[in-house]
Amino acid sequence: MANPRSGGGKTARFDLVNRAESMGARVWSTSAEQDAASLARRAVHEGAEVLGVAGGDGTVSAVAAVAFATDRPLLVVPAGTRNHFARDLGLDIRNPVSSLSAVTDGVLTHLDLGVVGPHVFVNNVSFGLYADALLDPGYREDKARTFASLAPDYLKGTQGVEADVDTPRGTVRFPQVVLVSNNPYHIATPRYLGRRFTLTSGLLGGIVLKGPTDTPPDLLRALRSQLLGQQPGPGPAGDAAIAWRAASITLHGRGQQLLHAGIDGEPVTLPLPVTCEARPGGLRVLLPRDRPGIPVEPVPGRPRAPRDH
């Protein structure tokens, strides 16, 4: 499956369709009529043994859901703008062609996956400012304007996540932001902020930004303290953020039944309570043998998690 619109047209610029077909792959491109998930299901119906996907994180996540449900290995070609999942796989996001080598000489490994209700996520589920931005009709065309229009209400505390979230430091009510990631993000140093050095810990990462305080918090300091198990410093910085690891993370309702969320950059609405869970080893991924980035640890013998939805 290839998304011709991802990454400003990377699929065409790198001639990925022709290159993949020359290696024996059959390629379908997404369109207004057929999205990546429906094409992946069609490929399975027609006997595909491996599901390859060229696109950004949203496209990759959609095909990963089908791969998980049908027990097919996933092959990722980074052809999006950010390529967060591909980057954390250690793939060369500057040269997506290099990932095609996995078609003929790949290494099969088992990686973790996150699930929330009927959905899966390879990167994260977000609640709050980012989730609301995704619902804005103009978000894709002007992301900066969208965030600028939404941020003031969050910073003032008049807007937040309409739910309570359980954390190791107690229940946080009406947080500004809740981010649940498939394996914890690195937040101890600015250089690798937001990276995941493993996708095989079997745990989710949770980050909660609490309500506003009189002084803007140093969020990086606060999160770093939590990740390293240190006592938070005095003042609002130490009280503003909580970061932890867990097999499951739950958000409870505050009088309403539905909650807006962003799953791997795509807007969804979820019924409360919302429970995110880790599926250790739940996704099989076919990787090229040579990967220039910081690679995930291959776990070829790890058992797959059961698919119960």
PDB file of C-alpha atoms in Angstrom, residues 14-264:
ATOM      1  CA  PHE A  14      11.608   8.232  -4.902  1.00  0.00           C
ATOM      2  CA  ASP A  15       9.807   6.111  -7.508  1.00  0.00           C
ATOM      3  CA  LEU A  16       8.786   3.708  -4.744  1.00  0.00           C
ATOM      4  CA  VAL A  17       5.949   1.981  -6.607  1.00  0.00           C
ATOM      5  CA  ASN A  18       8.091   0.979  -9.596  1.00  0.00           C
ATOM      6  CA  ARG A  19      10.991  -0.035  -7.375  1.00  0.00           C
ATOM      7  CA  ALA A  20       8.779  -2.231  -5.199  1.00  0.00           C
ATOM      8  CA  GLU A  21       7.087  -3.844  -8.199  1.00  0.00           C
ATOM      9  CA  SER A  22      10.485  -4.607  -9.744  1.00  0.00           C
ATOM     10  CA  MET A  23      11.225  -6.637  -6.600  1.00  0.00           C
ATOM     11  CA  GLY A  24       8.074  -8.703  -7.030  1.00  0.00           C
ATOM     12  CA  ALA A  25       5.686  -6.762  -4.781  1.00  0.00           C
ATOM     13  CA  ARG A  26       2.168  -5.856  -5.810  1.00  0.00           C
ATOM     14  CA  VAL A  27       1.359  -2.235  -4.982  1.00  0.00           C
ATOM     15  CA  TRP A  28      -1.985  -0.482  -4.537  1.00  0.00           C
ATOM     16  CA  SER A  29      -2.177   3.271  -4.009  1.00  0.00           C
ATOM     17  CA  THR A  30      -4.646   4.951  -1.690  1.00  0.00           C
ATOM     18  CA  SER A  31      -7.284   7.270  -3.109  1.00  0.00           C
ATOM     19  CA  ALA A  32     -10.400   9.154  -2.079  1.00  0.00           C
ATOM     20  CA  GLU A  33     -12.372   5.963  -2.664  1.00  0.00           C
ATOM     21  CA  GLN A  34     -10.020   3.470  -0.977  1.00  0.00           C
ATOM     22  CA  ASP A  35      -8.036   4.110   2.181  1.00  0.00           C
ATOM     23  CA  ALA A  36      -4.993   2.203   3.389  1.00  0.00           C
ATOM     24  CA  ALA A  37      -6.921  -0.105   5.727  1.00  0.00           C
ATOM     25  CA  SER A  38      -9.393  -1.232   3.061  1.00  0.00           C
ATOM     26  CA  LEU A  39      -6.563  -1.856   0.605  1.00  0.00           C
ATOM     27  CA  ALA A  40      -4.680  -3.868   3.232  1.00  0.00           C
ATOM     28  CA  ARG A  41      -7.746  -6.030   3.872  1.00  0.00           C
ATOM     29  CA  ARG A  42      -8.097  -6.548   0.130  1.00  0.00           C
ATOM     30  CA  ALA A  43      -4.460  -7.613  -0.078  1.00  0.00           C
ATOM     31  CA  VAL A  44      -5.010 -10.184   2.682  1.00  0.00           C
ATOM     32  CA  HIS A  45      -8.114 -11.476   0.906  1.00  0.00           C
ATOM     33  CA  GLU A  46      -6.045 -11.951  -2.245  1.00  0.00           C
ATOM     34  CA  GLY A  47      -3.380 -13.922  -0.392  1.00  0.00           C
ATOM     35  CA  ALA A  48      -0.734 -11.396   0.653  1.00  0.00           C
ATOM     36  CA  GLU A  49       1.764 -12.897   3.073  1.00  0.00           C
ATOM     37  CA  VAL A  50       3.374  -9.570   4.015  1.00  0.00           C
ATOM     38  CA  LEU A  51       1.720  -6.138   4.207  1.00  0.00           C
ATOM     39  CA  GLY A  52       4.028  -3.364   3.058  1.00  0.00           C
ATOM     40  CA  VAL A  53       3.163   0.296   3.519  1.00  0.00           C
ATOM     41  CA  ALA A  54       4.762   3.454   2.147  1.00  0.00           C
ATOM     42  CA  GLY A  55       3.465   6.586   3.812  1.00  0.00           C
ATOM     43  CA  GLY A  56       3.379   8.605   7.002  1.00  0.00           C
ATOM     44  CA  ASP A  57       2.492   7.535  10.526  1.00  0.00           C
ATOM     45  CA  GLY A  58      -1.270   7.616   9.953  1.00  0.00           C
ATOM     46  CA  THR A  59      -1.027   5.381   6.901  1.00  0.00           C
ATOM     47  CA  VAL A  60       1.414   3.037   8.637  1.00  0.00           C
ATOM     48  CA  SER A  61      -0.855   2.770  11.676  1.00  0.00           C
ATOM     49  CA  ALA A  62      -3.881   1.898   9.529  1.00  0.00           C
ATOM     50  CA  VAL A  63      -2.034  -0.956   7.807  1.00  0.00           C
ATOM     51  CA  ALA A  64      -0.474  -2.081  11.102  1.00  0.00           C
ATOM     52  CA  ALA A  65      -3.980  -2.569  12.500  1.00  0.00           C
ATOM     53  CA  VAL A  66      -4.806  -4.956   9.657  1.00  0.00           C
ATOM     54  CA  ALA A  67      -1.456  -6.730  10.024  1.00  0.00           C
ATOM     55  CA  PHE A  68      -2.156  -7.230  13.726  1.00  0.00           C
ATOM     56  CA  ALA A  69      -5.700  -8.477  13.155  1.00  0.00           C
ATOM     57  CA  THR A  70      -4.687 -10.916  10.397  1.00  0.00           C
ATOM     58  CA  ASP A  71      -1.319 -12.033  11.788  1.00  0.00           C
ATOM     59  CA  ARG A  72       0.675 -10.688   8.827  1.00  0.00           C
ATOM     60  CA  PRO A  73       4.162  -9.177   9.068  1.00  0.00           C
ATOM     61  CA  LEU A  74       4.386  -5.432   8.426  1.00  0.00           C
ATOM     62  CA  LEU A  75       7.031  -3.834   6.193  1.00  0.00           C
ATOM     63  CA  VAL A  76       7.422  -0.069   6.655  1.00  0.00           C
ATOM     64  CA  VAL A  77       8.756   2.322   4.017  1.00  0.00           C
ATOM     65  CA  PRO A  78       9.098   5.854   5.490  1.00  0.00           C
ATOM     66  CA  ALA A  79       7.391   8.115   2.962  1.00  0.00           C
ATOM     67  CA  GLY A  80       5.714  10.615   5.272  1.00  0.00           C
ATOM     68  CA  THR A  81       6.718  13.951   6.736  1.00  0.00           C
ATOM     69  CA  ARG A  82       7.759  13.077  10.293  1.00  0.00           C
ATOM     70  CA  ASN A  83       7.984   9.263  10.131  1.00  0.00           C
ATOM     71  CA  HIS A  84       8.119   8.866  13.921  1.00  0.00           C
ATOM     72  CA  PHE A  85       7.510   5.109  13.943  1.00  0.00           C
ATOM     73  CA  ALA A  86       9.965   4.453  11.101  1.00  0.00           C
ATOM     74  CA  ARG A  87      12.571   6.597  12.845  1.00  0.00           C
ATOM     75  CA  ASP A  88      12.213   4.581  16.038  1.00  0.00           C
ATOM     76  CA  LEU A  89      12.548   1.385  14.005  1.00  0.00           C
ATOM     77  CA  GLY A  90      15.994   2.648  13.003  1.00  0.00           C
ATOM     78  CA  LEU A  91      15.022   3.064   9.331  1.00  0.00           C
ATOM     79  CA  ASP A  92      16.668   5.612   7.067  1.00  0.00           C
ATOM     80  CA  ILE A  93      13.918   8.225   6.902  1.00  0.00           C
ATOM     81  CA  ARG A  94      15.937  10.349   4.450  1.00  0.00           C
ATOM     82  CA  ASN A  95      16.165   7.520   1.941  1.00  0.00           C
ATOM     83  CA  PRO A  96      12.962   5.442   1.977  1.00  0.00           C
ATOM     84  CA  VAL A  97      14.252   3.304  -0.912  1.00  0.00           C
ATOM     85  CA  SER A  98      16.671   1.579   1.467  1.00  0.00           C
ATOM     86  CA  SER A  99      13.764   0.042   3.397  1.00  0.00           C
ATOM     87  CA  LEU A 100      12.685  -1.907   0.320  1.00  0.00           C
ATOM     88  CA  SER A 101      15.621  -4.264   0.829  1.00  0.00           C
ATOM     89  CA  ALA A 102      13.476  -5.970   3.468  1.00  0.00           C
ATOM     90  CA  VAL A 103      11.304  -7.316   0.633  1.00  0.00           C
ATOM     91  CA  THR A 104      14.008  -9.783  -0.413  1.00  0.00           C
ATOM     92  CA  ASP A 105      16.333  -9.888   2.602  1.00  0.00           C
ATOM     93  CA  GLY A 106      14.443  -8.818   5.699  1.00  0.00           C
ATOM     94  CA  VAL A 107      14.743  -9.648   9.381  1.00  0.00           C
ATOM     95  CA  LEU A 108      11.484 -10.622  11.081  1.00  0.00           C
ATOM     96  CA  THR A 109      11.010  -9.386  14.644  1.00  0.00           C
ATOM     97  CA  HIS A 110       8.218  -9.018  17.186  1.00  0.00           C
ATOM     98  CA  LEU A 111       7.471  -5.523  18.508  1.00  0.00           C
ATOM     99  CA  ASP A 112       4.944  -4.128  20.948  1.00  0.00           C
ATOM    100  CA  LEU A 113       1.689  -2.509  19.983  1.00  0.00           C
ATOM    101  CA  GLY A 114      -0.775  -0.328  21.862  1.00  0.00           C
ATOM    102  CA  VAL A 115      -4.535  -0.857  21.829  1.00  0.00           C
ATOM    103  CA  VAL A 116      -7.380   1.415  22.881  1.00  0.00           C
ATOM    104  CA  GLY A 117     -10.883   0.065  22.383  1.00  0.00           C
ATOM    105  CA  PRO A 118     -11.131  -1.296  18.824  1.00  0.00           C
ATOM    106  CA  HIS A 119      -8.102   0.741  17.699  1.00  0.00           C
ATOM    107  CA  VAL A 120      -4.375   0.038  17.710  1.00  0.00           C
ATOM    108  CA  PHE A 121      -1.552   2.559  17.840  1.00  0.00           C
ATOM    109  CA  VAL A 122       2.096   2.299  16.865  1.00  0.00           C
ATOM    110  CA  ASN A 123       3.034   5.733  18.239  1.00  0.00           C
ATOM    111  CA  ASN A 124       0.601   7.307  20.676  1.00  0.00           C
ATOM    112  CA  VAL A 125      -2.865   8.319  21.764  1.00  0.00           C
ATOM    113  CA  SER A 126      -3.254  11.967  22.733  1.00  0.00           C
ATOM    114  CA  PHE A 127      -5.982  13.777  24.625  1.00  0.00           C
ATOM    115  CA  GLY A 128      -6.289  17.531  24.986  1.00  0.00           C
ATOM    116  CA  LEU A 129      -4.825  20.275  22.811  1.00  0.00           C
ATOM    117  CA  TYR A 130      -3.486  18.080  20.005  1.00  0.00           C
ATOM    118  CA  ALA A 131      -6.622  15.957  19.817  1.00  0.00           C
ATOM    119  CA  ASP A 132      -8.753  19.111  19.559  1.00  0.00           C
ATOM    120  CA  ALA A 133      -6.471  20.520  16.854  1.00  0.00           C
ATOM    121  CA  LEU A 134      -6.966  17.400  14.723  1.00  0.00           C
ATOM    122  CA  LEU A 135     -10.702  18.047  14.692  1.00  0.00           C
ATOM    123  CA  ASP A 136     -10.245  21.543  13.258  1.00  0.00           C
ATOM    124  CA  PRO A 137     -11.101  21.551   9.512  1.00  0.00           C
ATOM    125  CA  GLY A 138      -8.098  23.768   8.754  1.00  0.00           C
ATOM    126  CA  TYR A 139      -5.515  21.786  10.718  1.00  0.00           C
ATOM    127  CA  ARG A 140      -3.822  20.069   7.775  1.00  0.00           C
ATOM    128  CA  GLU A 141      -3.453  23.318   5.835  1.00  0.00           C
ATOM    129  CA  ASP A 142      -2.306  25.548   8.711  1.00  0.00           C
ATOM    130  CA  LYS A 143      -1.213  23.700  11.831  1.00  0.00           C
ATOM    131  CA  ALA A 144       0.411  26.752  13.452  1.00  0.00           C
ATOM    132  CA  ARG A 145      -2.776  28.813  13.203  1.00  0.00           C
ATOM    133  CA  THR A 146      -4.848  25.973  14.631  1.00  0.00           C
ATOM    134  CA  PHE A 147      -2.629  25.524  17.671  1.00  0.00           C
ATOM    135  CA  ALA A 148      -2.404  29.274  18.204  1.00  0.00           C
ATOM    136  CA  SER A 149      -6.182  29.552  18.295  1.00  0.00           C
ATOM    137  CA  LEU A 150      -6.633  26.683  20.755  1.00  0.00           C
ATOM    138  CA  ALA A 151      -3.650  27.104  23.085  1.00  0.00           C
ATOM    139  CA  PRO A 152      -4.795  30.196  25.093  1.00  0.00           C
ATOM    140  CA  ASP A 153      -7.789  28.413  26.638  1.00  0.00           C
ATOM    141  CA  TYR A 154      -5.596  25.479  27.672  1.00  0.00           C
ATOM    142  CA  LEU A 155      -2.950  27.754  29.162  1.00  0.00           C
ATOM    143  CA  LYS A 156      -5.584  29.688  31.128  1.00  0.00           C
ATOM    144  CA  GLY A 157      -7.108  26.475  32.431  1.00  0.00           C
ATOM    145  CA  THR A 158     -10.537  27.063  30.914  1.00  0.00           C
ATOM    146  CA  GLN A 159     -10.041  24.159  28.528  1.00  0.00           C
ATOM    147  CA  GLY A 160      -8.637  20.712  29.280  1.00  0.00           C
ATOM    148  CA  VAL A 161      -9.212  16.999  29.001  1.00  0.00           C
ATOM    149  CA  GLU A 162     -12.764  16.255  30.154  1.00  0.00           C
ATOM    150  CA  ALA A 163     -11.660  13.193  32.099  1.00  0.00           C
ATOM    151  CA  ASP A 164      -9.700  12.051  35.144  1.00  0.00           C
ATOM    152  CA  VAL A 165      -6.590   9.928  34.669  1.00  0.00           C
ATOM    153  CA  ASP A 166      -5.067   7.481  37.148  1.00  0.00           C
ATOM    154  CA  THR A 167      -1.320   7.963  37.736  1.00  0.00           C
ATOM    155  CA  PRO A 168       1.190   6.594  40.281  1.00  0.00           C
ATOM    156  CA  ARG A 169       0.857   9.934  42.107  1.00  0.00           C
ATOM    157  CA  GLY A 170      -2.904   9.721  42.339  1.00  0.00           C
ATOM    158  CA  THR A 171      -5.786  10.702  40.093  1.00  0.00           C
ATOM    159  CA  VAL A 172      -5.313  13.880  38.071  1.00  0.00           C
ATOM    160  CA  ARG A 173      -8.555  15.721  37.399  1.00  0.00           C
ATOM    161  CA  PHE A 174      -9.090  17.879  34.318  1.00  0.00           C
ATOM    162  CA  PRO A 175      -5.471  17.700  33.024  1.00  0.00           C
ATOM    163  CA  GLN A 176      -4.258  19.938  30.213  1.00  0.00           C
ATOM    164  CA  VAL A 177      -2.754  17.112  28.170  1.00  0.00           C
ATOM    165  CA  VAL A 178      -2.624  13.316  28.410  1.00  0.00           C
ATOM    166  CA  LEU A 179      -0.242  11.416  26.122  1.00  0.00           C
ATOM    167  CA  VAL A 180      -0.067   7.609  26.078  1.00  0.00           C
ATOM    168  CA  SER A 181       2.703   6.105  23.957  1.00  0.00           C
ATOM    169  CA  ASN A 182       3.498   2.621  22.690  1.00  0.00           C
ATOM    170  CA  ASN A 183       6.634   2.206  24.851  1.00  0.00           C
ATOM    171  CA  PRO A 184       7.890   5.220  26.818  1.00  0.00           C
ATOM    172  CA  TYR A 185       9.402   8.244  25.121  1.00  0.00           C
ATOM    173  CA  HIS A 186      12.883   9.380  26.042  1.00  0.00           C
ATOM    174  CA  ILE A 187      12.565  12.731  27.805  1.00  0.00           C
ATOM    175  CA  ALA A 188      15.763  12.852  29.881  1.00  0.00           C
ATOM    176  CA  THR A 189      17.826  14.860  27.378  1.00  0.00           C
ATOM    177  CA  PRO A 190      16.815  17.471  24.791  1.00  0.00           C
ATOM    178  CA  ARG A 191      18.765  15.838  21.951  1.00  0.00           C
ATOM    179  CA  TYR A 192      16.669  12.667  21.919  1.00  0.00           C
ATOM    180  CA  LEU A 193      13.470  14.139  23.278  1.00  0.00           C
ATOM    181  CA  GLY A 194      10.502  12.137  22.042  1.00  0.00           C
ATOM    182  CA  ARG A 195      12.524   9.153  20.793  1.00  0.00           C
ATOM    183  CA  ARG A 196      11.883   5.557  21.767  1.00  0.00           C
ATOM    184  CA  PHE A 197      15.034   3.478  22.085  1.00  0.00           C
ATOM    185  CA  THR A 198      13.067   0.263  22.467  1.00  0.00           C
ATOM    186  CA  LEU A 199       9.741  -0.996  21.204  1.00  0.00           C
ATOM    187  CA  THR A 200       9.950  -4.213  23.209  1.00  0.00           C
ATOM    188  CA  SER A 201       9.576  -3.141  26.853  1.00  0.00           C
ATOM    189  CA  GLY A 202       6.000  -4.426  27.011  1.00  0.00           C
ATOM    190  CA  LEU A 203       4.884  -1.151  28.611  1.00  0.00           C
ATOM    191  CA  LEU A 204       3.111   2.045  27.687  1.00  0.00           C
ATOM    192  CA  GLY A 205       4.486   5.468  28.475  1.00  0.00           C
ATOM    193  CA  GLY A 206       2.199   7.944  30.190  1.00  0.00           C
ATOM    194  CA  ILE A 207       2.655  11.717  30.341  1.00  0.00           C
ATOM    195  CA  VAL A 208       0.197  14.064  32.032  1.00  0.00           C
ATOM    196  CA  LEU A 209       0.481  17.840  32.057  1.00  0.00           C
ATOM    197  CA  LYS A 210      -1.601  19.175  34.885  1.00  0.00           C
ATOM    198  CA  GLY A 211      -3.482  22.457  35.158  1.00  0.00           C
ATOM    199  CA  PRO A 212      -1.854  25.896  34.936  1.00  0.00           C
ATOM    200  CA  THR A 213       0.107  27.460  37.779  1.00  0.00           C
ATOM    201  CA  ASP A 214       1.141  31.006  38.515  1.00  0.00           C
ATOM    202  CA  THR A 215       4.570  30.473  36.948  1.00  0.00           C
ATOM    203  CA  PRO A 216       5.066  28.668  33.611  1.00  0.00           C
ATOM    204  CA  PRO A 217       6.675  25.321  34.458  1.00  0.00           C
ATOM    205  CA  ASP A 218       9.927  23.960  33.155  1.00  0.00           C
ATOM    206  CA  LEU A 219       8.204  20.893  31.706  1.00  0.00           C
ATOM    207  CA  LEU A 220      11.415  19.235  30.514  1.00  0.00           C
ATOM    208  CA  ARG A 221      12.867  19.399  34.042  1.00  0.00           C
ATOM    209  CA  ALA A 222       9.664  18.091  35.549  1.00  0.00           C
ATOM    210  CA  LEU A 223       9.362  15.188  33.121  1.00  0.00           C
ATOM    211  CA  ARG A 224      13.045  14.309  33.428  1.00  0.00           C
ATOM    212  CA  SER A 225      12.697  14.116  37.211  1.00  0.00           C
ATOM    213  CA  GLN A 226       9.761  11.757  36.917  1.00  0.00           C
ATOM    214  CA  LEU A 227      11.404   9.510  34.317  1.00  0.00           C
ATOM    215  CA  LEU A 228      14.595   9.155  36.340  1.00  0.00           C
ATOM    216  CA  GLY A 229      12.676   8.470  39.532  1.00  0.00           C
ATOM    217  CA  GLN A 230      13.906  11.642  41.219  1.00  0.00           C
ATOM    218  CA  GLN A 231      11.895  13.757  43.590  1.00  0.00           C
ATOM    219  CA  PRO A 232      10.433  16.729  41.746  1.00  0.00           C
ATOM    220  CA  GLY A 233      11.924  20.089  42.594  1.00  0.00           C
ATOM    221  CA  PRO A 234      10.024  22.693  44.546  1.00  0.00           C
ATOM    222  CA  GLY A 235       7.509  24.961  42.880  1.00  0.00           C
ATOM    223  CA  PRO A 236       5.239  24.578  39.906  1.00  0.00           C
ATOM    224  CA  ALA A 237       7.770  22.823  37.688  1.00  0.00           C
ATOM    225  CA  GLY A 238       7.797  19.791  39.971  1.00  0.00           C
ATOM    226  CA  ASP A 239       4.018  19.715  40.206  1.00  0.00           C
ATOM    227  CA  ALA A 240       3.160  20.341  36.574  1.00  0.00           C
ATOM    228  CA  ALA A 241       3.964  17.016  34.936  1.00  0.00           C
ATOM    229  CA  ILE A 242       3.855  13.304  35.661  1.00  0.00           C
ATOM    230  CA  ALA A 243       5.578  10.649  33.561  1.00  0.00           C
ATOM    231  CA  TRP A 244       5.381   6.927  34.217  1.00  0.00           C
ATOM    232  CA  ARG A 245       5.330   3.451  32.646  1.00  0.00           C
ATOM    233  CA  ALA A 246       2.509   0.956  32.909  1.00  0.00           C
ATOM    234  CA  ALA A 247       0.893  -1.985  31.153  1.00  0.00           C
ATOM    235  CA  SER A 248      -2.409  -0.083  31.031  1.00  0.00           C
ATOM    236  CA  ILE A 249      -3.590   3.502  31.549  1.00  0.00           C
ATOM    237  CA  THR A 250      -7.214   4.494  32.132  1.00  0.00           C
ATOM    238  CA  LEU A 251      -9.128   7.773  31.792  1.00  0.00           C
ATOM    239  CA  HIS A 252     -12.467   8.045  33.602  1.00  0.00           C
ATOM    240  CA  GLY A 253     -15.471  10.116  32.635  1.00  0.00           C
ATOM    241  CA  ARG A 254     -16.415  13.420  34.237  1.00  0.00           C
ATOM    242  CA  GLY A 255     -20.122  13.413  33.531  1.00  0.00           C
ATOM    243  CA  GLN A 256     -19.953  12.873  29.790  1.00  0.00           C
ATOM    244  CA  GLN A 257     -19.810   9.733  27.702  1.00  0.00           C
ATOM    245  CA  LEU A 258     -17.381  10.527  24.864  1.00  0.00           C
ATOM    246  CA  LEU A 259     -13.845  11.882  24.634  1.00  0.00           C
ATOM    247  CA  HIS A 260     -11.958  13.290  21.637  1.00  0.00           C
ATOM    248  CA  ALA A 261      -8.567  11.706  20.977  1.00  0.00           C
ATOM    249  CA  GLY A 262      -5.827  11.594  18.398  1.00  0.00           C
ATOM    250  CA  ILE A 263      -4.581   8.113  17.514  1.00  0.00           C
ATOM    251  CA  ASP A 264      -1.319   8.249  15.564  1.00  0.00           C
TER     252      ASP A 264
END
